[in-house]
Amino acid sequence: MSVKFIGYIGFNNDSETHSAVRSRILDKAYVEAAAKAQEEGGFDRVLIPFGSNTPESQIVAAHAAAITSTLGFLVAHRPGFTQPTVAARQLATLDQLSGGRVAVHIITGGADEEMARDGDGHTVKAERYQRTDEYLTILRQEWTQAQPFDHQGKFYDIRQAFSSIKPDNLPVFFGGSSDEAIEVAGRHADVYALWGETLEGVADTVRQVRRSAARHGRDPGFSLSLRPVIADTEEAAWKRADEIEEQVRENRIAAGLPVSGHRPANAGSLRLLDTALGGQRHDSRLWTGVAALTGAQGNSTGLVGTPEQVADAMLEYYEIGIDHFLIRGFDPLGDSILYGSELLPVVHRKVAERDAARLALAG
């Protein structure tokens, strides 16, 4: 089993600790620098995020694809705001223009206030997953059917749909930790994405998704999102992690944002926050300090240590089924360059050594 790395391109060089000096939310120079740096650093793909008040992910991906040649793109997409037939053709077009370098990350949406900003304040989470299930069924048909097809469901009524443009190979990434999400993931996900939790928690989720997928004759891959903090020594790495945590605390207080008492809207954040409130360090390298301060919003946990130590921790996840790592830093551009030079080669070497040893034992 090979391992793949997914980087990250936001819309500027901001993070929870790193404030970019800019006049516009979309920093074209940063997008271009981040795409080129992560291509040169050996990343397989980069995630382009989606938000109700941010630049449009597909358009940013199209621009980044035009200035790179090998880097892949994981385009975050929220179902329900574009007709699935239209979205299928948009994504297939982007895939063709990029030379087959596109994947889509389906984000159903757990926060009601986030959904309401785009006019979807009337649905509840269970309904949104039902809609996502139907949406992905239509998306797949648009990509694969050689003849026009009909679809009549709860959310979509389509007659004689057909797309003349098909993707070569457009993987569907999918995240969500509720029972409804796990069921949809089993039917549709090529890669199931989860946040950086304890080894025990990740292994449990992998088992649940595999059971769901097996009912549909499917065998998905798994992606783990992390914020690695690396340095030449373990002491220096933990010192940097402590500094990051303190900076996040100061920035949130200055912005009037809470640092405790969080009540996340989605199941994944709730579980991750419970872990974070139980202590900042778990397993060998897992660090949850920022997750505790932010309410486990998104990708907020890290692995801390030297590149060798962090790579060893990643291999522990690899052993339980993780074959993609989505990593980004608190200094977005600088850390992506550091990962490409110091971390990715070590992980690839260790995975190759581990796989070779397995083959030798099997042979």
mmCIF file of C-alpha atoms in Angstrom:
data_model
loop_
_atom_site.group_PDB
_atom_site.id
_atom_site.type_symbol
_atom_site.label_atom_id
_atom_site.label_comp_id
_atom_site.label_asym_id
_atom_site.label_seq_id
_atom_site.Cartn_x
_atom_site.Cartn_y
_atom_site.Cartn_z
ATOM 1 C CA MET A 1 0.000 0.000 0.000
ATOM 2 C CA SER A 2 1.461 3.343 -1.014
ATOM 3 C CA VAL A 3 1.023 6.562 0.926
ATOM 4 C CA LYS A 4 -0.109 9.861 -0.574
ATOM 5 C CA PHE A 5 0.243 13.397 0.746
ATOM 6 C CA ILE A 6 -2.335 16.139 0.414
ATOM 7 C CA GLY A 7 -1.288 19.709 1.101
ATOM 8 C CA TYR A 8 -3.397 22.808 1.421
ATOM 9 C CA ILE A 9 -3.954 26.039 -0.452
ATOM 10 C CA GLY A 10 -6.085 28.572 1.380
ATOM 11 C CA PHE A 11 -6.782 31.909 -0.208
ATOM 12 C CA ASN A 12 -3.987 33.789 1.564
ATOM 13 C CA ASN A 13 -1.182 32.989 4.000
ATOM 14 C CA ASP A 14 -3.330 33.423 7.118
ATOM 15 C CA SER A 15 -3.767 30.844 9.867
ATOM 16 C CA GLU A 16 -4.785 30.785 13.534
ATOM 17 C CA THR A 17 -1.354 32.201 14.384
ATOM 18 C CA HIS A 18 -0.076 33.702 11.158
ATOM 19 C CA SER A 19 -1.540 36.997 9.981
ATOM 20 C CA ALA A 20 -0.821 37.847 6.365
ATOM 21 C CA VAL A 21 -0.534 41.481 5.328
ATOM 22 C CA ARG A 22 -2.958 41.815 2.446
ATOM 23 C CA SER A 23 -5.501 44.118 0.907
ATOM 24 C CA ARG A 24 -7.755 41.361 -0.480
ATOM 25 C CA ILE A 25 -9.044 38.046 0.848
ATOM 26 C CA LEU A 26 -7.807 36.294 -2.321
ATOM 27 C CA ASP A 27 -4.034 36.663 -2.568
ATOM 28 C CA LYS A 28 -3.151 35.520 -6.084
ATOM 29 C CA ALA A 29 0.598 35.604 -5.411
ATOM 30 C CA TYR A 30 0.171 33.331 -2.382
ATOM 31 C CA VAL A 31 -2.025 30.860 -4.296
ATOM 32 C CA GLU A 32 0.574 30.599 -7.038
ATOM 33 C CA ALA A 33 3.518 30.311 -4.621
ATOM 34 C CA ALA A 34 1.743 27.672 -2.532
ATOM 35 C CA ALA A 35 0.822 25.588 -5.592
ATOM 36 C CA LYS A 36 4.358 25.667 -6.988
ATOM 37 C CA ALA A 37 6.006 25.001 -3.621
ATOM 38 C CA GLN A 38 3.842 21.962 -2.904
ATOM 39 C CA GLU A 39 4.320 20.593 -6.408
ATOM 40 C CA GLU A 40 8.083 20.913 -5.990
ATOM 41 C CA GLY A 41 7.846 19.442 -2.486
ATOM 42 C CA GLY A 42 6.311 16.202 -3.733
ATOM 43 C CA PHE A 43 2.714 16.590 -2.565
ATOM 44 C CA ASP A 44 0.260 14.477 -4.552
ATOM 45 C CA ARG A 45 -2.666 16.877 -4.166
ATOM 46 C CA VAL A 46 -3.663 20.068 -2.395
ATOM 47 C CA LEU A 47 -7.018 20.752 -0.775
ATOM 48 C CA ILE A 48 -8.833 23.884 -1.900
ATOM 49 C CA PRO A 49 -11.320 24.687 0.913
ATOM 50 C CA PHE A 50 -14.953 25.751 0.710
ATOM 51 C CA GLY A 51 -16.788 28.271 2.867
ATOM 52 C CA SER A 52 -19.989 30.286 2.723
ATOM 53 C CA ASN A 53 -18.027 33.555 2.639
ATOM 54 C CA THR A 54 -14.808 32.584 0.838
ATOM 55 C CA PRO A 55 -13.592 32.582 -2.785
ATOM 56 C CA GLU A 56 -14.917 29.803 -5.032
ATOM 57 C CA SER A 57 -12.850 26.622 -4.744
ATOM 58 C CA GLN A 58 -13.228 25.335 -8.327
ATOM 59 C CA ILE A 59 -12.074 28.622 -9.839
ATOM 60 C CA VAL A 60 -9.031 28.780 -7.548
ATOM 61 C CA ALA A 61 -8.214 25.165 -8.441
ATOM 62 C CA ALA A 62 -8.502 25.956 -12.155
ATOM 63 C CA HIS A 63 -6.005 28.801 -11.830
ATOM 64 C CA ALA A 64 -3.567 26.719 -9.783
ATOM 65 C CA ALA A 65 -3.862 23.836 -12.255
ATOM 66 C CA ALA A 66 -2.960 26.188 -15.109
ATOM 67 C CA ILE A 67 0.392 27.107 -13.515
ATOM 68 C CA THR A 68 1.389 23.569 -12.466
ATOM 69 C CA SER A 69 1.860 20.329 -14.360
ATOM 70 C CA THR A 70 1.794 17.398 -11.917
ATOM 71 C CA LEU A 71 0.090 18.630 -8.736
ATOM 72 C CA GLY A 72 -3.372 17.228 -8.095
ATOM 73 C CA PHE A 73 -6.296 19.153 -6.604
ATOM 74 C CA LEU A 74 -8.841 18.127 -3.991
ATOM 75 C CA VAL A 75 -11.705 20.560 -4.550
ATOM 76 C CA ALA A 76 -13.998 21.003 -1.565
ATOM 77 C CA HIS A 77 -17.629 21.064 -2.679
ATOM 78 C CA ARG A 78 -20.883 21.407 -0.776
ATOM 79 C CA PRO A 79 -23.816 19.523 -2.324
ATOM 80 C CA GLY A 80 -27.198 21.154 -2.504
ATOM 81 C CA PHE A 81 -26.282 24.606 -3.794
ATOM 82 C CA THR A 82 -25.535 23.582 -7.379
ATOM 83 C CA GLN A 83 -27.651 21.109 -9.316
ATOM 84 C CA PRO A 84 -25.781 17.773 -9.322
ATOM 85 C CA THR A 85 -25.902 17.514 -13.112
ATOM 86 C CA VAL A 86 -24.277 20.949 -13.433
ATOM 87 C CA ALA A 87 -21.675 20.177 -10.751
ATOM 88 C CA ALA A 88 -20.804 16.908 -12.477
ATOM 89 C CA ARG A 89 -20.080 18.719 -15.744
ATOM 90 C CA GLN A 90 -18.130 21.477 -13.997
ATOM 91 C CA LEU A 91 -15.899 18.993 -12.202
ATOM 92 C CA ALA A 92 -15.466 16.799 -15.270
ATOM 93 C CA THR A 93 -14.474 19.862 -17.308
ATOM 94 C CA LEU A 94 -11.910 20.869 -14.691
ATOM 95 C CA ASP A 95 -10.603 17.310 -14.614
ATOM 96 C CA GLN A 96 -10.169 17.251 -18.391
ATOM 97 C CA LEU A 97 -8.517 20.677 -18.567
ATOM 98 C CA SER A 98 -6.090 19.749 -15.782
ATOM 99 C CA GLY A 99 -5.108 16.455 -17.357
ATOM 100 C CA GLY A 100 -6.915 14.248 -14.855
ATOM 101 C CA ARG A 101 -5.606 15.945 -11.708
ATOM 102 C CA VAL A 102 -8.888 16.580 -9.888
ATOM 103 C CA ALA A 103 -10.652 14.920 -6.959
ATOM 104 C CA VAL A 104 -13.683 16.282 -5.111
ATOM 105 C CA HIS A 105 -14.097 16.497 -1.343
ATOM 106 C CA ILE A 106 -17.785 16.397 -0.461
ATOM 107 C CA ILE A 107 -18.633 18.500 2.599
ATOM 108 C CA THR A 108 -22.271 18.027 3.551
ATOM 109 C CA GLY A 109 -22.252 20.746 6.226
ATOM 110 C CA GLY A 110 -22.999 20.334 9.911
ATOM 111 C CA ALA A 111 -23.408 23.906 11.160
ATOM 112 C CA ASP A 112 -26.877 25.370 10.580
ATOM 113 C CA GLU A 113 -25.651 28.976 10.583
ATOM 114 C CA GLU A 114 -23.048 28.193 7.921
ATOM 115 C CA MET A 115 -25.688 26.620 5.692
ATOM 116 C CA ALA A 116 -28.121 29.489 6.224
ATOM 117 C CA ARG A 117 -25.649 31.998 4.771
ATOM 118 C CA ASP A 118 -26.159 30.344 1.399
ATOM 119 C CA GLY A 119 -29.915 30.094 1.803
ATOM 120 C CA ASP A 120 -30.178 26.594 3.244
ATOM 121 C CA GLY A 121 -31.329 27.357 6.769
ATOM 122 C CA HIS A 122 -34.421 25.132 6.574
ATOM 123 C CA THR A 123 -32.769 21.680 6.464
ATOM 124 C CA VAL A 124 -31.492 19.621 9.388
ATOM 125 C CA LYS A 125 -28.347 17.511 9.321
ATOM 126 C CA ALA A 126 -30.078 14.164 8.700
ATOM 127 C CA GLU A 127 -31.867 15.649 5.685
ATOM 128 C CA ARG A 128 -28.629 17.084 4.347
ATOM 129 C CA TYR A 129 -27.001 13.647 4.361
ATOM 130 C CA GLN A 130 -30.032 12.215 2.548
ATOM 131 C CA ARG A 131 -29.630 14.954 -0.039
ATOM 132 C CA THR A 132 -25.896 14.248 -0.326
ATOM 133 C CA ASP A 133 -26.622 10.565 -0.920
ATOM 134 C CA GLU A 134 -28.998 11.405 -3.755
ATOM 135 C CA TYR A 135 -26.668 14.102 -5.099
ATOM 136 C CA LEU A 136 -23.716 11.712 -5.336
ATOM 137 C CA THR A 137 -25.860 9.048 -7.003
ATOM 138 C CA ILE A 138 -26.704 11.532 -9.765
ATOM 139 C CA LEU A 139 -23.116 12.787 -9.956
ATOM 140 C CA ARG A 140 -21.842 9.266 -10.587
ATOM 141 C CA GLN A 141 -24.473 8.655 -13.251
ATOM 142 C CA GLU A 142 -23.524 11.839 -15.094
ATOM 143 C CA TRP A 143 -19.902 10.667 -15.075
ATOM 144 C CA THR A 144 -20.554 7.098 -16.192
ATOM 145 C CA GLN A 145 -23.814 6.727 -18.141
ATOM 146 C CA ALA A 146 -23.461 6.296 -21.888
ATOM 147 C CA GLN A 147 -27.137 7.103 -22.453
ATOM 148 C CA PRO A 148 -29.542 9.716 -21.029
ATOM 149 C CA PHE A 149 -31.054 8.736 -17.668
ATOM 150 C CA ASP A 150 -33.967 9.733 -15.436
ATOM 151 C CA HIS A 151 -33.895 10.201 -11.678
ATOM 152 C CA GLN A 152 -36.811 10.827 -9.362
ATOM 153 C CA GLY A 153 -36.060 11.193 -5.675
ATOM 154 C CA LYS A 154 -36.880 13.227 -2.606
ATOM 155 C CA PHE A 155 -34.665 16.159 -3.587
ATOM 156 C CA TYR A 156 -34.133 15.904 -7.351
ATOM 157 C CA ASP A 157 -36.411 15.121 -10.286
ATOM 158 C CA ILE A 158 -34.345 14.795 -13.456
ATOM 159 C CA ARG A 159 -35.413 13.798 -16.968
ATOM 160 C CA GLN A 160 -33.051 12.555 -19.690
ATOM 161 C CA ALA A 161 -29.866 13.836 -18.047
ATOM 162 C CA PHE A 162 -26.636 13.227 -19.913
ATOM 163 C CA SER A 163 -23.133 14.656 -19.859
ATOM 164 C CA SER A 164 -21.014 14.497 -22.982
ATOM 165 C CA ILE A 165 -17.880 15.204 -20.925
ATOM 166 C CA LYS A 166 -16.672 12.512 -18.553
ATOM 167 C CA PRO A 167 -13.769 12.569 -16.107
ATOM 168 C CA ASP A 168 -10.922 10.135 -16.623
ATOM 169 C CA ASN A 169 -10.766 9.235 -12.936
ATOM 170 C CA LEU A 170 -12.262 11.664 -10.435
ATOM 171 C CA PRO A 171 -12.119 10.255 -6.867
ATOM 172 C CA VAL A 172 -14.745 11.247 -4.328
ATOM 173 C CA PHE A 173 -13.429 12.097 -0.856
ATOM 174 C CA PHE A 174 -16.032 12.249 1.884
ATOM 175 C CA GLY A 175 -16.067 13.187 5.575
ATOM 176 C CA GLY A 176 -18.535 13.046 8.433
ATOM 177 C CA SER A 177 -18.737 11.081 11.678
ATOM 178 C CA SER A 178 -22.448 10.732 12.366
ATOM 179 C CA ASP A 179 -24.265 7.458 11.701
ATOM 180 C CA GLU A 180 -25.884 9.052 8.633
ATOM 181 C CA ALA A 181 -22.488 10.142 7.316
ATOM 182 C CA ILE A 182 -20.913 6.716 7.780
ATOM 183 C CA GLU A 183 -23.729 5.138 5.786
ATOM 184 C CA VAL A 184 -23.369 7.624 2.910
ATOM 185 C CA ALA A 185 -19.581 7.169 2.986
ATOM 186 C CA GLY A 186 -19.982 3.417 2.615
ATOM 187 C CA ARG A 187 -22.036 3.881 -0.554
ATOM 188 C CA HIS A 188 -20.032 6.614 -2.232
ATOM 189 C CA ALA A 189 -16.574 7.413 -0.804
ATOM 190 C CA ASP A 190 -13.452 6.460 -2.711
ATOM 191 C CA VAL A 191 -11.490 7.971 0.183
ATOM 192 C CA TYR A 192 -12.977 8.606 3.614
ATOM 193 C CA ALA A 193 -11.485 11.648 5.366
ATOM 194 C CA LEU A 194 -11.175 12.049 9.112
ATOM 195 C CA TRP A 195 -9.398 14.383 11.495
ATOM 196 C CA GLY A 196 -6.339 13.526 13.550
ATOM 197 C CA GLU A 197 -7.582 11.573 16.541
ATOM 198 C CA THR A 198 -6.007 8.940 18.763
ATOM 199 C CA LEU A 199 -4.929 5.678 17.195
ATOM 200 C CA GLU A 200 -7.786 3.935 18.969
ATOM 201 C CA GLY A 201 -10.339 6.462 17.720
ATOM 202 C CA VAL A 202 -9.073 6.358 14.142
ATOM 203 C CA ALA A 203 -9.005 2.556 14.114
ATOM 204 C CA ASP A 204 -12.607 2.456 15.335
ATOM 205 C CA THR A 205 -13.762 4.844 12.589
ATOM 206 C CA VAL A 206 -11.863 2.891 9.921
ATOM 207 C CA ARG A 207 -13.643 -0.287 11.048
ATOM 208 C CA GLN A 208 -17.055 1.400 10.942
ATOM 209 C CA VAL A 209 -16.535 2.800 7.442
ATOM 210 C CA ARG A 210 -15.162 -0.512 6.149
ATOM 211 C CA ARG A 211 -18.219 -2.345 7.470
ATOM 212 C CA SER A 212 -20.507 0.177 5.795
ATOM 213 C CA ALA A 213 -18.560 0.017 2.513
ATOM 214 C CA ALA A 214 -18.473 -3.804 2.518
ATOM 215 C CA ARG A 215 -22.277 -3.874 2.385
ATOM 216 C CA HIS A 216 -21.981 -2.147 -0.991
ATOM 217 C CA GLY A 217 -19.002 -4.154 -2.268
ATOM 218 C CA ARG A 218 -16.612 -1.237 -1.869
ATOM 219 C CA ASP A 219 -13.150 -0.816 -0.315
ATOM 220 C CA PRO A 220 -12.300 2.881 0.246
ATOM 221 C CA GLY A 221 -9.003 4.468 1.167
ATOM 222 C CA PHE A 222 -8.615 6.666 4.255
ATOM 223 C CA SER A 223 -7.239 10.172 4.699
ATOM 224 C CA LEU A 224 -6.102 11.635 8.031
ATOM 225 C CA SER A 225 -5.811 15.408 8.552
ATOM 226 C CA LEU A 226 -2.982 16.668 10.753
ATOM 227 C CA ARG A 227 -0.977 19.804 11.602
ATOM 228 C CA PRO A 228 2.611 18.508 12.048
ATOM 229 C CA VAL A 229 4.995 20.556 14.202
ATOM 230 C CA ILE A 230 8.568 19.533 13.427
ATOM 231 C CA ALA A 231 12.004 20.749 14.504
ATOM 232 C CA ASP A 232 15.574 19.484 14.727
ATOM 233 C CA THR A 233 15.043 18.226 18.282
ATOM 234 C CA GLU A 234 12.028 16.932 20.173
ATOM 235 C CA GLU A 235 12.450 19.657 22.787
ATOM 236 C CA ALA A 236 12.426 22.386 20.133
ATOM 237 C CA ALA A 237 9.324 20.889 18.478
ATOM 238 C CA TRP A 238 7.332 20.841 21.728
ATOM 239 C CA LYS A 239 8.518 24.368 22.501
ATOM 240 C CA ARG A 240 7.147 25.507 19.144
ATOM 241 C CA ALA A 241 3.859 23.676 19.817
ATOM 242 C CA ASP A 242 3.533 25.490 23.154
ATOM 243 C CA GLU A 243 4.229 28.815 21.423
ATOM 244 C CA ILE A 244 1.602 28.078 18.772
ATOM 245 C CA GLU A 245 -0.958 27.232 21.435
ATOM 246 C CA GLU A 246 -0.271 30.444 23.342
ATOM 247 C CA GLN A 247 -0.484 32.515 20.158
ATOM 248 C CA VAL A 248 -3.821 30.926 19.252
ATOM 249 C CA ARG A 249 -5.114 31.704 22.736
ATOM 250 C CA GLU A 250 -4.002 35.345 22.530
ATOM 251 C CA ASN A 251 -5.415 35.814 19.031
ATOM 252 C CA ARG A 252 -8.803 34.356 19.930
ATOM 253 C CA ILE A 253 -9.107 36.471 23.074
ATOM 254 C CA ALA A 254 -8.126 39.593 21.130
ATOM 255 C CA ALA A 255 -10.783 38.777 18.513
ATOM 256 C CA GLY A 256 -13.459 38.139 21.136
ATOM 257 C CA LEU A 257 -13.624 34.416 20.363
ATOM 258 C CA PRO A 258 -14.092 31.757 23.077
ATOM 259 C CA VAL A 259 -11.223 29.536 24.238
ATOM 260 C CA SER A 260 -13.427 27.210 26.320
ATOM 261 C CA GLY A 261 -17.037 26.133 26.715
ATOM 262 C CA HIS A 262 -17.361 25.096 23.071
ATOM 263 C CA ARG A 263 -20.408 23.183 21.830
ATOM 264 C CA PRO A 264 -19.563 21.873 18.340
ATOM 265 C CA ALA A 265 -22.421 21.157 15.957
ATOM 266 C CA ASN A 266 -21.003 17.993 14.380
ATOM 267 C CA ALA A 267 -20.209 14.559 15.777
ATOM 268 C CA GLY A 268 -16.561 14.536 14.696
ATOM 269 C CA SER A 269 -15.742 17.784 16.470
ATOM 270 C CA LEU A 270 -17.602 16.663 19.595
ATOM 271 C CA ARG A 271 -15.567 13.470 19.807
ATOM 272 C CA LEU A 272 -12.297 15.246 19.076
ATOM 273 C CA LEU A 273 -13.027 17.953 21.649
ATOM 274 C CA ASP A 274 -13.693 15.293 24.304
ATOM 275 C CA THR A 275 -10.244 13.882 23.567
ATOM 276 C CA ALA A 276 -8.626 17.322 23.684
ATOM 277 C CA LEU A 277 -10.233 18.177 27.029
ATOM 278 C CA GLY A 278 -8.777 14.943 28.437
ATOM 279 C CA GLY A 279 -5.220 16.248 27.969
ATOM 280 C CA GLN A 280 -3.001 17.864 25.371
ATOM 281 C CA ARG A 281 -0.811 14.851 24.555
ATOM 282 C CA HIS A 282 -2.007 11.417 23.440
ATOM 283 C CA ASP A 283 -0.357 8.279 22.102
ATOM 284 C CA SER A 284 3.273 8.969 21.173
ATOM 285 C CA ARG A 285 3.001 12.322 19.352
ATOM 286 C CA LEU A 286 -0.627 13.499 19.089
ATOM 287 C CA TRP A 287 -1.096 17.086 20.323
ATOM 288 C CA THR A 288 -4.585 18.535 20.883
ATOM 289 C CA GLY A 289 -3.815 21.938 22.437
ATOM 290 C CA VAL A 290 -5.211 24.003 19.571
ATOM 291 C CA ALA A 291 -8.254 21.732 19.217
ATOM 292 C CA ALA A 292 -9.181 22.452 22.840
ATOM 293 C CA LEU A 293 -8.960 26.221 22.274
ATOM 294 C CA THR A 294 -10.912 26.293 19.010
ATOM 295 C CA GLY A 295 -13.618 23.763 19.765
ATOM 296 C CA ALA A 296 -11.984 21.197 17.466
ATOM 297 C CA GLN A 297 -12.888 23.203 14.396
ATOM 298 C CA GLY A 298 -11.627 21.353 11.347
ATOM 299 C CA ASN A 299 -8.047 20.215 11.087
ATOM 300 C CA SER A 300 -6.706 21.282 14.489
ATOM 301 C CA THR A 301 -4.589 18.450 15.925
ATOM 302 C CA GLY A 302 -0.903 17.860 15.316
ATOM 303 C CA LEU A 303 1.956 15.415 15.570
ATOM 304 C CA VAL A 304 4.971 16.911 17.339
ATOM 305 C CA GLY A 305 8.652 15.936 17.189
ATOM 306 C CA THR A 306 11.584 15.600 14.854
ATOM 307 C CA PRO A 307 10.835 14.557 11.264
ATOM 308 C CA GLU A 308 11.873 10.991 12.141
ATOM 309 C CA GLN A 309 9.605 10.920 15.205
ATOM 310 C CA VAL A 310 6.609 12.386 13.383
ATOM 311 C CA ALA A 311 7.150 9.969 10.489
ATOM 312 C CA ASP A 312 7.153 7.061 12.950
ATOM 313 C CA ALA A 313 3.858 8.318 14.388
ATOM 314 C CA MET A 314 2.416 8.531 10.875
ATOM 315 C CA LEU A 315 3.450 4.943 10.257
ATOM 316 C CA GLU A 316 1.371 3.893 13.254
ATOM 317 C CA TYR A 317 -1.666 5.348 11.476
ATOM 318 C CA TYR A 318 -0.549 3.772 8.202
ATOM 319 C CA GLU A 319 -0.601 0.390 9.928
ATOM 320 C CA ILE A 320 -4.307 0.762 10.758
ATOM 321 C CA GLY A 321 -5.319 1.718 7.234
ATOM 322 C CA ILE A 322 -4.485 5.385 6.621
ATOM 323 C CA ASP A 323 -3.091 5.749 3.094
ATOM 324 C CA HIS A 324 -3.499 9.535 2.650
ATOM 325 C CA PHE A 325 -2.225 12.269 4.968
ATOM 326 C CA LEU A 326 -3.664 15.759 4.598
ATOM 327 C CA ILE A 327 -1.151 18.048 6.302
ATOM 328 C CA ARG A 328 -0.890 21.793 6.719
ATOM 329 C CA GLY A 329 1.006 24.052 9.053
ATOM 330 C CA PHE A 330 0.417 27.156 11.121
ATOM 331 C CA ASP A 331 2.768 29.071 8.814
ATOM 332 C CA PRO A 332 0.964 27.857 5.696
ATOM 333 C CA LEU A 333 3.533 28.532 2.966
ATOM 334 C CA GLY A 334 6.663 28.151 5.077
ATOM 335 C CA ASP A 335 5.532 24.910 6.688
ATOM 336 C CA SER A 336 4.503 23.394 3.354
ATOM 337 C CA ILE A 337 8.047 23.972 2.084
ATOM 338 C CA LEU A 338 9.465 22.487 5.301
ATOM 339 C CA TYR A 339 7.259 19.394 5.020
ATOM 340 C CA GLY A 340 8.301 18.829 1.418
ATOM 341 C CA SER A 341 12.003 18.911 2.236
ATOM 342 C CA GLU A 342 12.086 17.361 5.726
ATOM 343 C CA LEU A 343 9.021 15.190 6.347
ATOM 344 C CA LEU A 344 7.612 13.687 3.149
ATOM 345 C CA PRO A 345 10.868 11.969 2.102
ATOM 346 C CA VAL A 346 11.232 10.375 5.548
ATOM 347 C CA VAL A 347 7.677 9.023 5.546
ATOM 348 C CA HIS A 348 8.030 7.642 2.015
ATOM 349 C CA ARG A 349 11.298 5.933 2.987
ATOM 350 C CA LYS A 350 9.824 4.379 6.112
ATOM 351 C CA VAL A 351 6.700 3.187 4.299
ATOM 352 C CA ALA A 352 8.832 1.596 1.562
ATOM 353 C CA GLU A 353 10.983 -0.133 4.188
ATOM 354 C CA ARG A 354 7.912 -1.369 6.053
ATOM 355 C CA ASP A 355 6.260 -2.689 2.893
ATOM 356 C CA ALA A 356 9.483 -4.379 1.752
ATOM 357 C CA ALA A 357 9.816 -6.103 5.117
ATOM 358 C CA ARG A 358 6.219 -7.344 4.849
ATOM 359 C CA LEU A 359 6.884 -8.764 1.380
ATOM 360 C CA ALA A 360 10.023 -10.467 2.593
ATOM 361 C CA LEU A 361 8.109 -12.139 5.427
ATOM 362 C CA ALA A 362 5.290 -13.157 3.082
ATOM 363 C CA GLY A 363 7.721 -14.552 0.492
#
